[in-house]
Coordinates of C-alpha atoms and ligand atoms in Angstrom, one line a residue:
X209 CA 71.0 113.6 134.1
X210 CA 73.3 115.5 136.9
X211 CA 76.6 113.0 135.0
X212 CA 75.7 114.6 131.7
X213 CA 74.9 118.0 132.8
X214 CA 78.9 117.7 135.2
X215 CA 80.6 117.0 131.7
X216 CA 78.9 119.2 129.8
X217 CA 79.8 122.0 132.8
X218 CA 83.1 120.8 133.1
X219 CA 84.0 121.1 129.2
X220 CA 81.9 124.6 129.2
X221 CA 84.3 125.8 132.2
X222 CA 87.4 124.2 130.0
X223 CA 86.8 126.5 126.9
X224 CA 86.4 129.5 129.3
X225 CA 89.9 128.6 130.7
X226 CA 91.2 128.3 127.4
X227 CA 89.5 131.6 126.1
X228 CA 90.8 133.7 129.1
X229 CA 94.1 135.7 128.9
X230 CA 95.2 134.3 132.2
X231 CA 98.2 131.8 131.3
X232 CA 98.0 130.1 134.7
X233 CA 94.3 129.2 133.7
X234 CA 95.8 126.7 131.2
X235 CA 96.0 124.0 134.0
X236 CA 92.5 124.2 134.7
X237 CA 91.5 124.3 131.2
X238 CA 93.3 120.5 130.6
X239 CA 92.0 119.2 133.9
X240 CA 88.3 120.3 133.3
X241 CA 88.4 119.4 129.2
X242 CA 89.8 115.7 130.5
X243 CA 87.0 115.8 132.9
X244 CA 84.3 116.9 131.1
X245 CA 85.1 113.8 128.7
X246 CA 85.9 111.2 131.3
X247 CA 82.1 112.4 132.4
X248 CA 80.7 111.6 129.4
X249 CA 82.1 108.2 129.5
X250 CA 81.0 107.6 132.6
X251 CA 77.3 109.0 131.2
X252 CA 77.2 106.3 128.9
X253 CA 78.2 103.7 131.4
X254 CA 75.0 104.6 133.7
X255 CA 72.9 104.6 131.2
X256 CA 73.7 100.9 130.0
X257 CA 73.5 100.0 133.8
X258 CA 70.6 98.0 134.4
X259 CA 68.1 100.0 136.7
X260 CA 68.3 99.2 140.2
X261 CA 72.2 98.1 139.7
X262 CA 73.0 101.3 141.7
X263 CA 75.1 102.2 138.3
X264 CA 77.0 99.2 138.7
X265 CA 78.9 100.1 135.5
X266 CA 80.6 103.1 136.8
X267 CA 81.4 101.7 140.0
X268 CA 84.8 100.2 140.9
X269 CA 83.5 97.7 142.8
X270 CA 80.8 95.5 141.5
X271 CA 79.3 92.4 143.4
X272 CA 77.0 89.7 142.8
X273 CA 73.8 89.6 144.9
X274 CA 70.7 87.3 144.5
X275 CA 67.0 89.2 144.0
X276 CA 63.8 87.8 145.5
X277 CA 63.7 85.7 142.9
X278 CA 66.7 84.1 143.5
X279 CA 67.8 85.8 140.7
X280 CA 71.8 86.7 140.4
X281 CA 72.4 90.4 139.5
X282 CA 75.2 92.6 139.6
X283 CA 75.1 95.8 141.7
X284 CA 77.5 98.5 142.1
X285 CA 79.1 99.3 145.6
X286 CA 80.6 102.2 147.3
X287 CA 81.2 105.8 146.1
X288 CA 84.6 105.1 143.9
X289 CA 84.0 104.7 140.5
X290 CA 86.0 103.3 137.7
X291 CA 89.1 105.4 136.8
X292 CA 90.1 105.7 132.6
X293 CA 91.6 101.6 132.8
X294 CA 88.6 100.6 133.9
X295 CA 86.5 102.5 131.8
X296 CA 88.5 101.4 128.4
X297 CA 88.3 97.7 129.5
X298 CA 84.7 98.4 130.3
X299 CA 84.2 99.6 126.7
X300 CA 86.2 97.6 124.8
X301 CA 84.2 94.8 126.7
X302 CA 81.0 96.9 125.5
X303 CA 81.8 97.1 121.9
X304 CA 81.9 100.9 122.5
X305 CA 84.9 102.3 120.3
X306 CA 86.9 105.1 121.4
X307 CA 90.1 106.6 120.1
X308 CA 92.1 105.6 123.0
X309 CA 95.6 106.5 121.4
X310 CA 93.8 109.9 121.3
X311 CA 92.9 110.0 124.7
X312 CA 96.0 109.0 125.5
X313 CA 97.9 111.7 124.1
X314 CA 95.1 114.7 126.2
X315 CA 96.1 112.6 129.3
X316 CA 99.6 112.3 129.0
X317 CA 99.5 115.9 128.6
X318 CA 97.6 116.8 131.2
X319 CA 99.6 114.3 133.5
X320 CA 102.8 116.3 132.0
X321 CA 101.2 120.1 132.0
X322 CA 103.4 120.9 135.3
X323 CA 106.4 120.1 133.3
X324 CA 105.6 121.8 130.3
X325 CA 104.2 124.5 132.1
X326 CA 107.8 126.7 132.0
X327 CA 107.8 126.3 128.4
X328 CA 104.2 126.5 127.6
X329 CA 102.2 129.2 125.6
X330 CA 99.0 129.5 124.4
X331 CA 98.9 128.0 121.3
X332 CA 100.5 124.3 122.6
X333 CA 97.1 123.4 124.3
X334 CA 95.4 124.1 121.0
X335 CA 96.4 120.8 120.0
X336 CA 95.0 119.1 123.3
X337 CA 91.9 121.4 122.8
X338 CA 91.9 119.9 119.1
X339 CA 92.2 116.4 120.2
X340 CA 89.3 116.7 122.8
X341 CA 87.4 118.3 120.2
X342 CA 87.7 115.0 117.9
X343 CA 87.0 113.0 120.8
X344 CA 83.5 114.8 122.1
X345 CA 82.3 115.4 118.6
X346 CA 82.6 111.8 117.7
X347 CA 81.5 110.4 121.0
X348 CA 78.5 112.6 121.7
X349 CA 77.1 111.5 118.2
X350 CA 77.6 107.7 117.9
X351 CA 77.3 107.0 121.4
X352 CA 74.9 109.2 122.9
X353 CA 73.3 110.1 120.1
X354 CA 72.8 113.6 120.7
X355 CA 74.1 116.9 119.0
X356 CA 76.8 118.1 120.2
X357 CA 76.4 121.6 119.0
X358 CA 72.9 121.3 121.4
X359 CA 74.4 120.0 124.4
X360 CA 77.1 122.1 125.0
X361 CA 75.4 125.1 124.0
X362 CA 76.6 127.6 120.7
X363 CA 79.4 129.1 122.7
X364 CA 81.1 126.7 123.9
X365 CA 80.7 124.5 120.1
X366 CA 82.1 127.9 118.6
X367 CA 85.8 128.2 120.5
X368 CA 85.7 123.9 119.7
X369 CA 85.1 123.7 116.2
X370 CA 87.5 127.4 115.9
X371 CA 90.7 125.7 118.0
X372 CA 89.8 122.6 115.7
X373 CA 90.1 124.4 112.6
X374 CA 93.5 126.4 113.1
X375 CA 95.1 123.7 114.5
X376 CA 93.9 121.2 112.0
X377 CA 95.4 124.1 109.4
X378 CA 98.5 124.3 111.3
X379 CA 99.0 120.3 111.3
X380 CA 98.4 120.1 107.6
X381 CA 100.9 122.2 107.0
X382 CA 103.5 120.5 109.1
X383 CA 101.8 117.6 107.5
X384 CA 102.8 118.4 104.1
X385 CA 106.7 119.9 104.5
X386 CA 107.1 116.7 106.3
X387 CA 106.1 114.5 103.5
X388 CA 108.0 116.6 100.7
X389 CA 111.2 115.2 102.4
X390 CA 112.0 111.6 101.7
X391 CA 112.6 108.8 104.7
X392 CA 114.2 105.8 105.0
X393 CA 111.0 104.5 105.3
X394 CA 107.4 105.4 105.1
X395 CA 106.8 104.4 109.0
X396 CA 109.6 106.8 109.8
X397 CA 107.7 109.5 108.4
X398 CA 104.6 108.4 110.2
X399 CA 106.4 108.4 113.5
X400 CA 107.3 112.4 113.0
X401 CA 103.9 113.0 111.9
X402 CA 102.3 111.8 115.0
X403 CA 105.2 113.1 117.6
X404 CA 104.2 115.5 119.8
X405 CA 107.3 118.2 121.6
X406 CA 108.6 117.1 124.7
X407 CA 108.6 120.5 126.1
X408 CA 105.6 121.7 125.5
X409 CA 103.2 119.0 123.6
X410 CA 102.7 120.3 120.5
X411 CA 101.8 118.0 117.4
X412 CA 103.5 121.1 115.5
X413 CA 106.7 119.9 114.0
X414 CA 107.9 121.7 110.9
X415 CA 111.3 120.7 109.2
X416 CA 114.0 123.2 108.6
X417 CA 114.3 122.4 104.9
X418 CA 111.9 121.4 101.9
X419 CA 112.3 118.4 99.3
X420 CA 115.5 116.9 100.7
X421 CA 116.7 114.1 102.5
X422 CA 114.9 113.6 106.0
X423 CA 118.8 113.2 107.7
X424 CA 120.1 116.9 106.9
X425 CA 117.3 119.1 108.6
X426 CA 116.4 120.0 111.4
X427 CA 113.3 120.0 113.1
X428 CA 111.7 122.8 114.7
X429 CA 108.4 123.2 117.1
X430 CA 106.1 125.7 116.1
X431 CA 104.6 126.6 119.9
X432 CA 107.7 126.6 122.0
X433 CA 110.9 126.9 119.6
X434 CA 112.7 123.8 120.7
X435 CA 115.1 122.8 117.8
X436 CA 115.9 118.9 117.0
X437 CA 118.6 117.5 114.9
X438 CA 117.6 114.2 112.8
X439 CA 119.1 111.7 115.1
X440 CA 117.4 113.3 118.5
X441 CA 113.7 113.8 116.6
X442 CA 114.3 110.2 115.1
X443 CA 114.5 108.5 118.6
X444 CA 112.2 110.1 120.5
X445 CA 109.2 109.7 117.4
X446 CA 109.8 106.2 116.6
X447 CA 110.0 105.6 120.5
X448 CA 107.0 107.1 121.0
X449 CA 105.3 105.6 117.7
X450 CA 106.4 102.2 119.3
X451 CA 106.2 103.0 123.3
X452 CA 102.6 100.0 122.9
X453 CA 104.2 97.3 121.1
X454 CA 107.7 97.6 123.2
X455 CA 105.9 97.7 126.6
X456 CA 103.8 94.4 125.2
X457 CA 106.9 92.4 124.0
X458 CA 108.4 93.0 127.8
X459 CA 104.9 92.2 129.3
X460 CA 103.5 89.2 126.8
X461 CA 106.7 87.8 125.5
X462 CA 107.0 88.3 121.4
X463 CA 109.9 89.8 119.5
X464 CA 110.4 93.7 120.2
X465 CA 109.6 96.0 117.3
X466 CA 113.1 98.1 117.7
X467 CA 116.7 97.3 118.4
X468 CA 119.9 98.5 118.5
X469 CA 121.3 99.2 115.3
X470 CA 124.6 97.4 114.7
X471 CA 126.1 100.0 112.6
X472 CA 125.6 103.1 114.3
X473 CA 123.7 101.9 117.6
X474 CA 121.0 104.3 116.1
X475 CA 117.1 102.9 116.3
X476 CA 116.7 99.9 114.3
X477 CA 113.0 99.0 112.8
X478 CA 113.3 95.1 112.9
X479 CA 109.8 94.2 111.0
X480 CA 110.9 96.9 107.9
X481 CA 114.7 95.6 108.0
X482 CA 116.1 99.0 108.6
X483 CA 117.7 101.3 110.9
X484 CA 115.6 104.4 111.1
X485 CA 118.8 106.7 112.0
X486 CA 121.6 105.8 109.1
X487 CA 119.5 103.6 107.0
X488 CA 121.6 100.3 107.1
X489 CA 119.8 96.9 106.6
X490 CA 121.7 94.6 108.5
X491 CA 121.0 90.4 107.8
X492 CA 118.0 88.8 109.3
X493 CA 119.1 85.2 108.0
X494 CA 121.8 83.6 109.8
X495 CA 124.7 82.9 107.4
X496 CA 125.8 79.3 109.4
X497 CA 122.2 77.8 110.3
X498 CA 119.9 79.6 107.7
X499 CA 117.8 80.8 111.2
X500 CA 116.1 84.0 111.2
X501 CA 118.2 86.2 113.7
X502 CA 116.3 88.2 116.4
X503 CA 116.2 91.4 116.9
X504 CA 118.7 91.7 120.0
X505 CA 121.0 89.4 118.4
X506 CA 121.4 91.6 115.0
X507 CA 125.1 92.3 114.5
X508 CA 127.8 93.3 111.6
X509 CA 128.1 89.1 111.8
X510 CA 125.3 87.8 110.3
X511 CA 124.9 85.0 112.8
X512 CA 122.5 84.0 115.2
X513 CA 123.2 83.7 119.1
X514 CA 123.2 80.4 119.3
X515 CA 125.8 79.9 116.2
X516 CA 128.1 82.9 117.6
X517 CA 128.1 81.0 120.5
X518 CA 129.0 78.2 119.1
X519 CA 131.9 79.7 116.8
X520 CA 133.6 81.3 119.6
X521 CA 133.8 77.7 121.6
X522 CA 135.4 76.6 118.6
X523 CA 138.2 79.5 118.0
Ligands
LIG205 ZN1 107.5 122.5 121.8
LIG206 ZN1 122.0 102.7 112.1
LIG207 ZN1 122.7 80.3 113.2

């Protein structure tokens, strides 16, 4: 019970942060929302532990120790328990689904609120408030099984599901001036729509301009002001849309989603066959061996490494 009743406390004492007047209580108000929902993780994890584990499923350190029966059974050991890796492998291991992309995105900003704090008002940790909201809402009912309007107690449900609902108003909005303006392609437009400000993390990006080309405007972030032109807001959102796949082609191997574009060194989507800054489609097809060319190797030459290589022996 005292695991359930900590998160539940430590969201409660989140939404007062938020609710208070105080700017400086925005820090607490990420660090107990994150809390509160790393609790509730951590709830469900003791209550799947098999009794007399000592919670093994929350601990970091679990060890295999034989019962009277000669019986092997996993028990937990020590006071540290598992940190947000260990609880994702431990779900994902579980069958326990969680929107981890989501979580993600609280915790980078709560990792990043000290940087943000200079630029940061109110209304950017609506969107983190937002998020969290999705994230108790959905995991308090499928996983727990419990109301969350019950647990955490009307007032606290009321500033949720309020934050929720502007925001969500706000992002639709930005939602639809974004996708009156045609892209290069449609994973382009995807990338803006989930970017959130690197000053202040804000999922509120409006474009300067309505029903034109995606290239001439501007793009502008509703909570702190900060102003990007096409190129700039094109890196950093397809960067970011991309940051899982590039950090697995470095770690596993496999081709890298993005590359240099050879045309205007702008940020080249190598799966859709265009650059996502100037829109040039460079060959894929090596003209000399008929070889599909890889993503570092794409140039204005329309050969393969191992061909250029060869040419340039010959000359
Ligand atoms: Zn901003
Ligand atoms: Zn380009
Ligand atoms: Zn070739």
């Amino acid at each position: 019970m005292s695991i359930l009743k900590n998160a539940i406390d430590s969201i409660a004492v989140g939404l007062e942060d938020y609710s208070s007047p105080d700017q400086r209580r925005v820090i607490s108000c990420t660090r107990n929302v994150f809390a509160g929902i790393l609790l509730l993780f951590k709830y469900k994890l003791s209550i799947l532990s098999s009794p007399g584990s000592d919670e093994a499923l929350i601990k970091q350190r679990v060890l295999p120790v034989l019962d009277e029966g000669d019986r092997l059974e996993w028990k937990g050991k020590g006071t540290k328990t598992v940190d947000v890796q260990g609880i994702k492998e431990r779900f994902e291991s579980l069958n326990i689904d969680v929107d981890w992309k989501r979580i993600e995105k609280i915790n980078n900003f709560r990792n990043d609120i000290e940087h943000y704090f200079s630029n940061l008002k109110h209304e950017a940790i609506r969107s983190l408030i937002s998020d969290s909201f999705v994230i108790i809402n959905d995991f308090i009912r499928k996983h727990l099984d419990e109301d969350p309007k019950a647990l955490l107690g009307d007032g606290a449900w009321a500033v949720l599901i309020e934050v929720n609902e502007v925001y969500e108003r706000e992002k639709d909005e930005c939602t639809t001036a974004l996708q009156s303006l045609s892209f290069f392609d449609g994973e382009i437009l995807a990338a803006f729509d989930g970017y959130s400000c690197d000053e202040c993390g804000s999922g509120l990006i409006m474009p300067s301009v309505r029903e034109g080309e995606a290239t001439d405007a501007n793009y502008i972030c509703k909570s702190c002001g900060k102003i990007l032109p096409y190129e700039d807001m094109v890196r950093g959102a397809v960067s970011d849309r991309y940051s899982y796949e590039m950090y697995l082609s470095h770690t596993d191997g496999g081709d890298s989603p993005l590359a240099d574009c050879p045309e205007c060194s702008g940020i080249y989507l190598y799966a859709q066959s265009i650059c996502a800054t100037c829109g040039h489609t460079a060959e894929h097809e090596c003209q000399r061996c008929g070889s599909t060319i890889r993503p570092e190797e794409l140039s204005d030459e329309s050969f393969c490494g191992y061909c250029s290589y060869v040419m340039s022996k010959d000359d």
